[in-house]
Amino acid sequence: MSNRQPFNISEPQRFFLEPSSPKQRQYEALRAYFVEHIPSAEVARTFGYTPGSFQVLCHHFRRQAEPEFFVASRPGPRHQPKKSAAHDLIVELRKANHSVYEISQALKERSLALSPTAVREVLKAEGFAALPRRLDEERPVRVGPTVEAVADARRFSLAPRSFPTRCGGLFLFLPLLAGLDLDALAKLSRLPGSKMIPAAHALRSCLALKLWSLERKSHVMSLVADPGLALFAGLNAIPKKSFLSEAASRVSHEQTLALLAAFHHQTSGDKLLPAQSFNLDFHSVPYHGEHPVVERHYVSMRSRRQSSILTFMAQDADGQAFCYANADLRKGEQADEVLRFIDFWQRHHGALPKHLVFDSQLTTYANLARIDEMGIKFMTLRRRSPALLKEIALLPRSAWRRIELDVPTRKYRTPRVVEQSATVAGKKLRQLFIQDLGHDEPTILLTNDQRSSLPALITRYARRMLIENALSDAVRFFHMDALSSAVGLKVDFDMTLLVIASGLYRLLARQMRGYADAQSRTIFRDLIDMPATVTITGSAVNVHFHRRAHLPIVVDSALFKTPVNIPWWNGLPLIMSA
């Protein structure tokens, strides 16, 4: 092509030699190839095609070698039917000073739906200018967002009325809360409060959201209009997310410990915590961001180190409820947290814990020696060092003893065991090498319990999975991993609420036939997540539950048989029915 272009190109020549439109460029390129027989690679390079795309163009031309190949596609309709049908009405309404949003709504009511943008385009084409902004009182009355009441205990009313509530199942916890005396809990722990929302009311509100499995404090906005939730807390309306976040920020670690201690004293007669043995573990609550306060810890769920809040949890092995939590930990302090738990238990129960079961990473060998000196039985895994693994591999077959575990539902019931003594931090402990437990690597147990049998020791350590299951339940149901703030202080208070909520779920489960060992999310799904109709009379508060599949289990419990006087309802009794 270049050999036929003159050195100086005139404007008429430029029209043919430098086509501007795609169709003209296609025409000139195809003509050069088919008529002037210029090689396709040179044509593609001259007219700005790739060799492959030009070959595709030639292929399409051979299949459709008609004049229509170069004709522009047919344009769309020259008019818009919807705009044309509504044109006169739009102009008429604008002459009456209606805004584009009002015109759009009027058209929708007359089955001529047009968006405000389409209405604006019609008006602009007709030469109408935008209306000046009007004051709120000058605008027409229409449905808009509602403004919910501000939480104020002084406006709480028990006037006779009836209303539906989505949170009907929460009222099943009221007999337990009435027995706990939350006012005393809030007073003993010096929780923050105000004249509008006293400390006990704030505690009930936070606890209600935790019992109802709300993931974050901000999600309370979907329930602020529910009168049942407000009645549960003893308020005219549930506090908004701003108050909940601000109140949690004012709770110190000393106050959370005081709240835990008061909760232990209040539930001492309910046998919630048999205190025969405890499962201990750490959990890292992941934080997705950067903050100087938040350190990096190993997050097992993601198998990596990342910014997170390290939390220590203690669970009663028989009661299956959390009894202690601490999220106010820094690096270098976690190894001594087991000693702080022992001190907490001794101060508020008057005795040392009897038995502790935990993982190998929870504390140091020096602290194991201190626990042994206190007379506390413990059981832990020992780290699989290369020397220990080599020792296990060199053991003769005759050294192994096969035992049977009295757990019918367990798949691996006949492990092989070698028992020996081991000196750790100057203390002589009992060490067990265990094979055939379902793991690729041998399990190494370390304990100062010199009397229990081998099957009893192995079975008890296998029950340590209870805390793993409880942590999994807490992550999924109580949303343990849903941080509402980077400040560890708020997470610490949230963990304390989790301890109390898990205890309430365990106490409630004992009253429901067949649910004593059920996890919290199962109890919530079957028994708690149900609506109800609340009727307040001058002498009682009646809660009538709507029909549900598992409602007969609730009806058969003791909760339906005896009315309970609720202190923050001026002593009015709660009567539940179905």
Coordinates of C-alpha atoms in Angstrom, one line a residue:
M1 CA 0.0 0.0 0.0
S2 CA 2.8 2.4 0.8
N3 CA 4.1 2.4 -2.8
R4 CA 0.9 3.9 -4.1
Q5 CA 0.7 6.8 -1.6
P6 CA 2.1 10.1 -2.9
F7 CA 4.6 12.1 -0.7
N8 CA 2.2 15.0 -0.2
I9 CA -1.4 13.8 0.5
S10 CA -4.1 16.2 -0.4
E11 CA -7.4 16.3 1.5
P12 CA -9.4 14.4 -1.2
Q13 CA -6.7 11.7 -1.3
R14 CA -6.6 11.6 2.5
F15 CA -10.3 10.6 2.6
F16 CA -9.4 7.4 0.7
L17 CA -5.9 6.6 1.9
E18 CA -6.6 7.3 5.7
P19 CA -10.1 6.1 6.3
S20 CA -11.6 7.4 9.6
S21 CA -14.7 5.3 10.0
P22 CA -14.5 1.5 10.7
K23 CA -16.7 0.6 7.7
Q24 CA -14.5 2.7 5.3
R25 CA -11.4 1.1 6.8
Q26 CA -12.8 -2.3 6.2
Y27 CA -13.7 -1.5 2.6
E28 CA -10.3 -0.1 1.8
A29 CA -8.5 -3.0 3.4
L30 CA -10.6 -5.6 1.7
R31 CA -10.3 -3.8 -1.7
A32 CA -6.4 -3.8 -1.3
Y33 CA -6.4 -7.5 -0.6
F34 CA -9.0 -8.8 -3.1
V35 CA -8.5 -6.3 -6.0
E36 CA -4.9 -5.1 -5.7
H37 CA -3.7 -8.5 -4.5
I38 CA -1.5 -7.1 -1.7
P39 CA -0.4 -9.7 0.8
S40 CA -2.7 -9.9 3.9
A41 CA 0.1 -9.3 6.4
E42 CA 1.0 -6.0 4.7
V43 CA -2.7 -5.0 4.4
A44 CA -3.2 -5.7 8.1
R45 CA -0.1 -3.7 9.1
T46 CA -1.1 -0.7 6.9
F47 CA -4.7 -0.5 8.1
G48 CA -4.0 -1.3 11.8
Y49 CA -5.3 -4.9 12.0
T50 CA -3.7 -7.9 13.5
P51 CA -3.0 -10.7 11.0
G52 CA -5.6 -12.9 12.7
S53 CA -8.3 -10.3 12.9
F54 CA -7.9 -9.4 9.2
Q55 CA -8.2 -13.0 8.2
V56 CA -11.4 -13.3 10.2
L57 CA -12.7 -10.1 8.4
C58 CA -11.9 -11.7 5.0
H59 CA -13.7 -14.9 6.0
H60 CA -16.8 -13.0 7.0
F61 CA -16.7 -11.0 3.7
R62 CA -16.4 -14.2 1.6
R63 CA -19.5 -15.6 3.4
Q64 CA -21.5 -12.3 3.0
A65 CA -20.1 -10.8 -0.1
E66 CA -23.0 -8.4 -0.5
P67 CA -23.3 -4.6 -0.4
E68 CA -25.0 -4.9 3.0
F69 CA -21.7 -5.8 4.5
F70 CA -20.7 -2.1 4.5
V71 CA -24.1 -0.6 5.3
A72 CA -24.4 0.8 8.8
S73 CA -26.6 -1.1 11.2
R74 CA -30.2 0.1 11.2
P75 CA -30.8 2.7 13.9
G76 CA -33.3 2.1 16.7
P77 CA -36.7 3.7 17.0
R78 CA -36.7 7.5 16.6
H79 CA -39.2 7.9 19.4
Q80 CA -39.6 6.5 23.0
P81 CA -43.2 5.1 23.5
K82 CA -43.2 5.5 27.3
K83 CA -42.0 9.1 27.2
S84 CA -44.3 10.0 24.3
A85 CA -47.4 8.5 26.2
A86 CA -46.6 10.5 29.3
H87 CA -45.3 13.7 27.7
D88 CA -48.4 15.8 28.0
L89 CA -49.1 14.8 31.6
I90 CA -45.4 15.5 32.6
V91 CA -45.7 19.0 31.1
E92 CA -49.1 19.6 32.8
L93 CA -47.8 18.5 36.2
R94 CA -44.6 20.6 36.0
K95 CA -46.7 23.7 35.2
A96 CA -48.4 22.9 38.5
N97 CA -44.9 23.1 40.2
H98 CA -44.6 19.4 40.9
S99 CA -41.0 18.0 41.3
V100 CA -39.6 15.2 39.1
Y101 CA -40.1 12.7 42.0
E102 CA -43.7 13.7 42.5
I103 CA -44.3 13.5 38.7
S104 CA -42.7 10.1 38.7
Q105 CA -44.9 8.9 41.5
A106 CA -48.0 10.3 39.8
L107 CA -47.1 8.5 36.6
K108 CA -46.7 5.3 38.5
E109 CA -50.1 5.6 40.0
R110 CA -51.6 6.0 36.4
S111 CA -49.7 3.0 35.0
L112 CA -47.3 5.2 33.1
A113 CA -44.2 4.4 35.1
L114 CA -41.2 6.6 34.4
S115 CA -38.1 7.1 36.5
P116 CA -37.3 10.6 37.9
T117 CA -34.3 10.6 35.4
A118 CA -36.6 10.0 32.4
V119 CA -39.0 12.7 33.7
R120 CA -36.1 15.1 34.0
E121 CA -35.0 14.4 30.4
V122 CA -38.5 15.2 29.1
L123 CA -38.6 18.5 31.0
K124 CA -35.2 19.5 29.9
A125 CA -36.1 18.8 26.2
E126 CA -39.2 21.1 26.7
G127 CA -37.0 23.9 28.2
F128 CA -38.2 23.7 31.8
A129 CA -35.6 24.7 34.5
A130 CA -35.1 22.9 37.8
L131 CA -37.5 23.9 40.6
P132 CA -35.9 25.8 43.5
R133 CA -35.3 23.7 46.6
R134 CA -38.3 23.8 48.9
L135 CA -38.4 23.8 52.7
D136 CA -39.5 20.6 54.5
E137 CA -42.8 22.1 55.5
E138 CA -43.5 23.0 51.9
R139 CA -43.1 19.5 50.7
P140 CA -46.2 17.2 50.3
V141 CA -46.8 14.6 53.1
R142 CA -45.6 11.2 52.1
V143 CA -44.5 8.0 53.7
G144 CA -40.9 8.2 54.9
P145 CA -38.5 6.8 57.5
T146 CA -39.8 6.6 61.1
V147 CA -38.0 8.0 64.1
E148 CA -37.9 5.5 66.9
A149 CA -38.1 6.5 70.5
V150 CA -35.0 7.1 72.5
A151 CA -34.4 4.6 75.3
D152 CA -35.4 6.0 78.6
A153 CA -36.2 3.9 81.7
R154 CA -38.3 6.8 83.1
R155 CA -40.7 6.4 80.1
F156 CA -41.1 2.7 80.6
S157 CA -44.8 1.9 80.9
L158 CA -46.8 -1.1 81.9
A159 CA -50.1 0.3 80.6
P160 CA -52.6 -2.3 79.4
R161 CA -51.9 -3.1 75.8
S162 CA -51.2 -6.0 73.4
F163 CA -48.6 -6.3 70.7
P164 CA -46.7 -9.0 68.7
T165 CA -43.0 -9.5 69.1
R166 CA -40.5 -11.4 67.0
C167 CA -38.3 -12.1 70.1
G168 CA -40.9 -14.2 72.0
G169 CA -38.4 -16.9 72.9
L170 CA -36.3 -14.4 75.0
F171 CA -39.0 -14.4 77.6
L172 CA -38.1 -18.0 78.5
F173 CA -34.9 -16.6 80.0
L174 CA -36.7 -14.2 82.3
P175 CA -37.3 -16.6 85.2
L176 CA -33.6 -17.3 85.2
L177 CA -32.7 -13.6 85.1
A178 CA -35.1 -12.8 87.8
G179 CA -33.3 -15.3 90.0
L180 CA -29.9 -13.9 89.1
D181 CA -30.8 -10.4 90.4
L182 CA -29.1 -8.4 87.6
D183 CA -29.4 -5.2 89.6
A184 CA -27.1 -6.6 92.2
L185 CA -24.7 -7.9 89.4
A186 CA -24.5 -4.4 87.9
K187 CA -24.1 -2.7 91.3
L188 CA -21.4 -5.1 92.5
S189 CA -19.4 -4.7 89.3
R190 CA -19.9 -1.0 89.1
L191 CA -21.1 -1.1 85.5
P192 CA -21.6 2.3 83.8
G193 CA -25.1 3.7 83.5
S194 CA -27.2 6.9 83.3
K195 CA -30.5 8.3 84.5
M196 CA -32.0 7.4 81.1
I197 CA -30.4 3.9 81.0
P198 CA -29.3 2.6 84.4
A199 CA -26.6 0.1 84.6
A200 CA -28.9 -2.9 85.2
H201 CA -31.0 -1.9 82.2
A202 CA -27.9 -1.6 80.0
L203 CA -26.7 -5.0 81.1
R204 CA -30.1 -6.6 80.3
S205 CA -30.0 -4.9 76.9
C206 CA -26.5 -6.2 76.1
L207 CA -27.4 -9.6 77.4
A208 CA -30.6 -9.8 75.3
L209 CA -28.7 -9.1 72.1
K210 CA -26.2 -11.8 73.0
L211 CA -28.9 -14.3 73.8
W212 CA -30.6 -13.5 70.5
S213 CA -27.4 -14.2 68.6
L214 CA -26.9 -10.7 67.0
E215 CA -23.6 -10.7 65.3
R216 CA -22.7 -7.0 65.9
K217 CA -23.9 -4.2 68.0
S218 CA -24.9 -2.3 64.8
H219 CA -27.3 -5.0 63.9
V220 CA -29.6 -4.0 66.8
M221 CA -31.0 -1.4 64.5
S222 CA -33.1 -4.1 62.9
L223 CA -34.8 -4.7 66.3
V224 CA -35.1 -1.2 67.7
A225 CA -38.9 -1.1 66.9
D226 CA -39.6 -4.5 68.6
P227 CA -41.6 -3.7 71.8
G228 CA -41.0 -7.2 73.2
L229 CA -37.2 -6.6 73.2
A230 CA -37.7 -3.3 75.1
L231 CA -40.1 -4.9 77.6
F232 CA -37.5 -7.7 78.2
A233 CA -35.0 -5.0 79.2
G234 CA -37.4 -2.9 81.2
L235 CA -37.2 0.1 78.8
N236 CA -39.5 2.0 76.5
A237 CA -37.1 1.1 73.6
I238 CA -33.9 -0.9 73.2
P239 CA -30.7 1.3 73.2
K240 CA -29.2 2.1 69.9
K241 CA -25.8 0.9 68.7
S242 CA -24.1 4.2 69.7
F243 CA -25.0 3.7 73.4
L244 CA -24.1 0.1 73.4
S245 CA -20.7 0.8 71.9
E246 CA -20.0 3.7 74.2
A247 CA -21.1 1.8 77.3
A248 CA -18.9 -1.2 76.4
S249 CA -15.9 1.1 76.0
R250 CA -16.3 2.3 79.6
V251 CA -16.1 -1.1 81.2
S252 CA -12.6 -1.9 82.6
H253 CA -11.0 -5.4 83.0
E254 CA -11.5 -5.1 86.7
Q255 CA -15.2 -4.5 86.2
T256 CA -15.5 -7.6 83.9
L257 CA -13.8 -9.7 86.6
A258 CA -16.2 -8.3 89.2
L259 CA -19.1 -9.1 86.9
L260 CA -17.9 -12.7 86.4
A261 CA -17.4 -13.1 90.2
A262 CA -20.9 -11.8 90.9
F263 CA -22.3 -14.2 88.3
H264 CA -20.5 -17.1 90.0
H265 CA -22.0 -16.2 93.4
Q266 CA -25.5 -15.8 91.9
T267 CA -25.4 -19.2 90.2
S268 CA -23.7 -21.2 93.0
G269 CA -27.0 -22.8 94.1
D270 CA -28.0 -23.8 90.5
K271 CA -25.2 -26.4 90.2
L272 CA -24.3 -24.8 86.9
L273 CA -20.6 -25.4 87.6
P274 CA -19.9 -28.7 89.3
A275 CA -16.2 -27.7 89.3
Q276 CA -14.8 -31.2 89.2
S277 CA -12.7 -30.6 86.1
F278 CA -12.0 -27.7 83.7
N279 CA -11.1 -27.5 80.1
L280 CA -8.8 -24.5 79.3
D281 CA -7.9 -23.1 75.9
F282 CA -6.9 -19.9 74.0
H283 CA -8.8 -18.5 71.0
S284 CA -7.6 -15.8 68.7
V285 CA -10.4 -13.4 67.6
P286 CA -9.2 -12.2 64.2
Y287 CA -9.1 -8.5 63.4
H288 CA -9.1 -7.4 59.8
G289 CA -7.2 -4.2 59.8
E290 CA -4.2 -2.4 61.3
H291 CA -4.2 -1.0 64.8
P292 CA -1.2 -0.3 67.1
V293 CA -3.1 -1.9 70.1
V294 CA -3.8 -5.2 68.3
E295 CA -1.0 -7.7 68.2
R296 CA -0.5 -10.6 65.8
H297 CA -1.3 -14.1 67.0
Y298 CA -1.8 -17.5 65.4
V299 CA -5.4 -18.0 64.1
S300 CA -6.0 -21.7 63.8
M301 CA -9.1 -21.2 61.6
R302 CA -7.0 -19.6 58.9
S303 CA -3.7 -21.5 59.7
R304 CA -1.7 -18.2 59.8
R305 CA -0.6 -15.4 62.0
Q306 CA -2.6 -12.2 61.8
S307 CA -3.8 -9.3 63.8
S308 CA -6.1 -10.6 66.5
I309 CA -7.3 -10.4 70.1
L310 CA -6.0 -13.3 72.2
T311 CA -8.7 -14.7 74.5
F312 CA -8.4 -17.2 77.3
M313 CA -11.5 -19.4 78.0
A314 CA -12.2 -21.8 80.8
Q315 CA -15.1 -24.3 80.6
D316 CA -16.6 -26.6 83.2
A317 CA -16.2 -30.1 81.8
D318 CA -19.4 -31.5 83.4
G319 CA -21.6 -28.4 83.2
Q320 CA -20.4 -27.6 79.6
A321 CA -20.7 -23.9 80.3
F322 CA -17.9 -21.3 80.1
C323 CA -17.0 -20.1 83.5
Y324 CA -14.1 -17.6 82.8
A325 CA -12.9 -15.5 80.0
N326 CA -10.1 -12.9 79.6
A327 CA -9.4 -10.9 76.4
D328 CA -7.1 -8.4 78.1
L329 CA -3.9 -10.3 77.2
R330 CA -0.7 -9.2 75.7
K331 CA 2.2 -11.2 74.3
G332 CA 4.3 -12.7 77.1
E333 CA 1.4 -12.8 79.5
Q334 CA -0.5 -15.8 78.1
A335 CA 1.6 -18.5 79.8
D336 CA 0.6 -17.1 83.3
E337 CA -3.1 -16.8 82.5
V338 CA -3.8 -20.3 83.9
L339 CA -2.4 -19.1 87.2
R340 CA -4.6 -16.1 87.1
F341 CA -7.6 -18.4 86.5
I342 CA -6.6 -20.5 89.5
D343 CA -6.3 -17.3 91.7
F344 CA -9.8 -16.1 90.5
W345 CA -11.4 -19.4 91.3
Q346 CA -9.8 -19.6 94.7
R347 CA -10.8 -16.0 95.7
H348 CA -14.4 -16.4 94.7
H349 CA -15.0 -20.1 95.6
G350 CA -12.8 -20.6 98.6
A351 CA -10.9 -23.6 97.1
L352 CA -8.5 -24.4 94.3
P353 CA -9.7 -26.0 91.1
K354 CA -9.5 -29.8 91.4
H355 CA -8.5 -30.7 87.9
L356 CA -7.3 -28.9 84.8
V357 CA -7.0 -30.2 81.2
F358 CA -5.3 -28.1 78.5
D359 CA -3.1 -28.2 75.4
S360 CA 0.7 -28.1 75.3
Q361 CA 0.9 -24.5 74.1
L362 CA -1.2 -23.1 77.0
T363 CA 1.6 -22.7 79.6
T364 CA 5.2 -23.5 80.4
Y365 CA 6.8 -26.5 82.2
A366 CA 7.8 -24.2 85.1
N367 CA 4.1 -23.3 85.6
L368 CA 3.3 -27.0 85.4
A369 CA 5.6 -27.5 88.4
R370 CA 3.9 -24.6 90.3
I371 CA 0.4 -26.1 89.6
D372 CA 1.7 -29.5 90.9
E373 CA 3.0 -27.8 94.1
M374 CA -0.5 -26.4 94.6
G375 CA -1.9 -29.9 94.7
I376 CA -4.0 -29.4 91.5
K377 CA -4.3 -32.4 89.2
F378 CA -3.7 -31.5 85.6
M379 CA -3.4 -33.2 82.2
T380 CA -1.8 -31.8 79.1
L381 CA -0.2 -32.8 75.8
R382 CA 3.5 -32.7 75.5
R383 CA 5.2 -31.3 72.5
R384 CA 6.4 -33.9 70.0
S385 CA 10.1 -33.1 69.9
P386 CA 12.4 -35.0 67.5
A387 CA 14.0 -36.7 70.5
L388 CA 10.6 -38.0 71.8
L389 CA 9.5 -39.1 68.4
K390 CA 12.8 -41.0 67.9
E391 CA 12.3 -42.6 71.4
I392 CA 8.8 -43.7 70.5
A393 CA 9.9 -45.2 67.1
L394 CA 12.6 -47.3 68.8
L395 CA 10.3 -48.8 71.4
P396 CA 9.9 -52.6 71.0
R397 CA 6.5 -54.0 70.2
S398 CA 6.5 -55.8 73.5
A399 CA 6.6 -52.4 75.3
W400 CA 3.2 -51.4 74.0
R401 CA 0.0 -52.4 75.9
R402 CA -3.4 -52.4 74.2
I403 CA -6.3 -51.1 76.3
E404 CA -10.0 -50.7 75.6
L405 CA -11.9 -47.4 76.2
D406 CA -15.4 -47.5 77.6
V407 CA -16.8 -45.2 75.0
P408 CA -19.2 -47.2 72.7
T409 CA -19.7 -44.3 70.2
R410 CA -15.9 -43.8 69.7
K411 CA -14.4 -45.1 66.5
Y412 CA -10.9 -45.8 67.9
R413 CA -11.6 -47.7 71.1
T414 CA -8.4 -49.9 71.4
P415 CA -5.3 -47.7 71.5
R416 CA -1.8 -48.9 72.3
V417 CA -0.1 -47.3 75.3
V418 CA 3.3 -47.1 76.8
E419 CA 3.5 -45.6 80.4
Q420 CA 6.7 -44.2 81.9
S421 CA 7.9 -41.5 84.3
A422 CA 9.2 -38.2 83.1
T423 CA 11.0 -35.4 85.0
V424 CA 9.8 -31.9 83.9
A425 CA 11.0 -28.8 85.7
G426 CA 12.2 -30.9 88.6
K427 CA 8.9 -32.7 89.0
K428 CA 8.3 -36.4 88.4
L429 CA 5.3 -36.7 86.2
R430 CA 3.4 -39.5 84.5
Q431 CA 4.0 -39.7 80.7
L432 CA 1.9 -41.7 78.3
F433 CA 2.8 -42.5 74.7
I434 CA -0.5 -43.4 72.8
Q435 CA -0.9 -44.8 69.3
D436 CA -4.0 -45.8 67.3
L437 CA -6.1 -42.9 68.4
G438 CA -6.9 -41.8 64.9
H439 CA -3.8 -39.5 64.5
D440 CA -0.9 -39.9 62.2
E441 CA 1.6 -38.9 65.0
P442 CA 1.6 -40.5 68.5
T443 CA -0.1 -38.6 71.3
I444 CA 2.0 -37.8 74.3
L445 CA 0.1 -37.1 77.6
L446 CA 1.7 -35.6 80.6
T447 CA -0.1 -35.6 84.0
N448 CA 0.5 -35.6 87.7
D449 CA -2.4 -37.9 88.3
Q450 CA -0.7 -41.0 89.6
R451 CA -3.9 -43.0 90.6
S452 CA -6.3 -42.9 87.6
S453 CA -6.3 -45.8 85.2
L454 CA -5.0 -45.5 81.7
P455 CA -8.5 -45.8 80.1
A456 CA -9.8 -43.1 82.5
L457 CA -7.0 -40.7 81.7
I458 CA -7.3 -41.2 77.9
T459 CA -11.1 -40.9 78.0
R460 CA -10.9 -37.7 80.1
Y461 CA -8.4 -36.1 77.7
A462 CA -10.6 -37.0 74.7
R463 CA -13.5 -35.1 76.5
R464 CA -11.3 -32.0 76.1
M465 CA -12.9 -31.8 72.7
L466 CA -15.9 -30.4 74.5
I467 CA -14.2 -27.0 74.8
E468 CA -13.3 -27.2 71.1
N469 CA -16.9 -27.8 70.3
A470 CA -18.0 -25.1 72.7
L471 CA -15.6 -22.6 71.0
S472 CA -16.9 -23.6 67.6
D473 CA -20.5 -23.0 68.9
A474 CA -19.5 -19.7 70.4
V475 CA -17.9 -18.6 67.1
R476 CA -20.9 -19.6 65.0
F477 CA -23.8 -18.7 67.4
F478 CA -22.5 -16.1 69.8
H479 CA -20.4 -14.6 67.0
M480 CA -17.2 -14.7 69.0
D481 CA -15.1 -13.7 66.0
A482 CA -17.3 -10.7 65.0
L483 CA -15.2 -7.8 66.4
S484 CA -17.2 -4.6 66.7
S485 CA -14.0 -2.6 67.6
A486 CA -10.2 -2.9 67.5
V487 CA -10.1 -2.0 71.2
G488 CA -9.5 -5.1 73.3
L489 CA -11.5 -3.6 76.1
K490 CA -14.8 -4.0 74.2
V491 CA -13.9 -7.6 73.3
D492 CA -13.2 -8.4 77.0
F493 CA -16.7 -7.2 78.0
D494 CA -18.2 -9.1 75.1
M495 CA -16.5 -12.3 76.2
T496 CA -17.9 -11.8 79.7
L497 CA -21.4 -11.5 78.2
L498 CA -20.7 -14.7 76.3
V499 CA -19.8 -16.5 79.6
I500 CA -23.1 -15.3 81.1
A501 CA -25.2 -16.1 78.0
S502 CA -23.7 -19.6 77.7
G503 CA -24.5 -20.3 81.3
L504 CA -28.1 -19.2 80.8
Y505 CA -28.4 -21.4 77.8
R506 CA -27.1 -24.4 79.8
L507 CA -29.5 -23.7 82.7
L508 CA -32.4 -23.4 80.2
A509 CA -31.4 -26.6 78.4
R510 CA -31.6 -28.6 81.6
Q511 CA -35.3 -27.7 81.8
M512 CA -36.1 -28.9 78.2
R513 CA -36.5 -32.6 77.7
G514 CA -33.8 -34.0 75.4
Y515 CA -31.8 -30.7 75.1
A516 CA -29.5 -31.1 78.1
D517 CA -26.4 -31.6 75.9
A518 CA -27.5 -29.6 72.9
Q519 CA -25.4 -26.7 71.6
S520 CA -26.7 -23.2 72.0
R521 CA -27.4 -22.7 68.3
T522 CA -29.7 -25.8 68.3
I523 CA -31.6 -24.6 71.4
F524 CA -32.0 -21.2 69.8
R525 CA -33.2 -22.7 66.5
D526 CA -35.7 -25.1 68.0
L527 CA -36.9 -23.3 71.2
I528 CA -36.0 -19.6 71.3
D529 CA -36.4 -18.3 67.8
M530 CA -40.2 -18.0 67.8
P531 CA -42.7 -15.1 67.8
A532 CA -45.3 -14.4 70.5
T533 CA -48.1 -12.1 71.4
V534 CA -47.6 -10.1 74.6
T535 CA -50.6 -8.8 76.5
I536 CA -50.1 -6.5 79.5
T537 CA -52.9 -6.3 82.0
G538 CA -53.1 -4.6 85.2
S539 CA -52.1 -7.7 87.1
A540 CA -49.8 -9.7 84.8
V541 CA -47.8 -9.9 81.6
N542 CA -49.1 -12.7 79.4
V543 CA -46.8 -14.1 76.7
H544 CA -48.7 -16.3 74.2
F545 CA -46.4 -18.3 71.9
H546 CA -47.3 -18.9 68.3
R547 CA -47.5 -22.5 67.1
R548 CA -44.1 -24.1 66.3
A549 CA -42.9 -27.6 65.7
H550 CA -40.9 -27.8 69.0
L551 CA -43.4 -25.8 71.1
P552 CA -44.7 -28.9 73.0
I553 CA -41.2 -29.3 74.5
V554 CA -41.4 -25.8 75.9
V555 CA -45.0 -26.3 77.2
D556 CA -43.9 -29.5 79.0
S557 CA -41.2 -27.6 80.9
A558 CA -41.6 -26.1 84.4
L559 CA -41.6 -22.6 82.9
F560 CA -45.2 -22.8 81.9
K561 CA -46.5 -24.1 85.3
T562 CA -45.5 -21.3 87.7
P563 CA -45.8 -17.5 87.2
V564 CA -42.6 -15.6 88.0
N565 CA -42.6 -12.1 89.5
I566 CA -40.2 -9.9 87.5
P567 CA -38.6 -7.2 89.7
W568 CA -38.0 -4.6 86.9
W569 CA -41.7 -4.9 86.0
N570 CA -42.7 -3.6 89.4
G571 CA -43.2 -7.1 90.5
L572 CA -45.8 -8.1 87.9
P573 CA -45.8 -11.8 87.2
L574 CA -44.8 -13.3 83.9
I575 CA -47.4 -15.9 82.6
M576 CA -46.5 -17.9 79.5
S577 CA -49.0 -19.9 77.5
A578 CA -49.4 -21.5 74.1

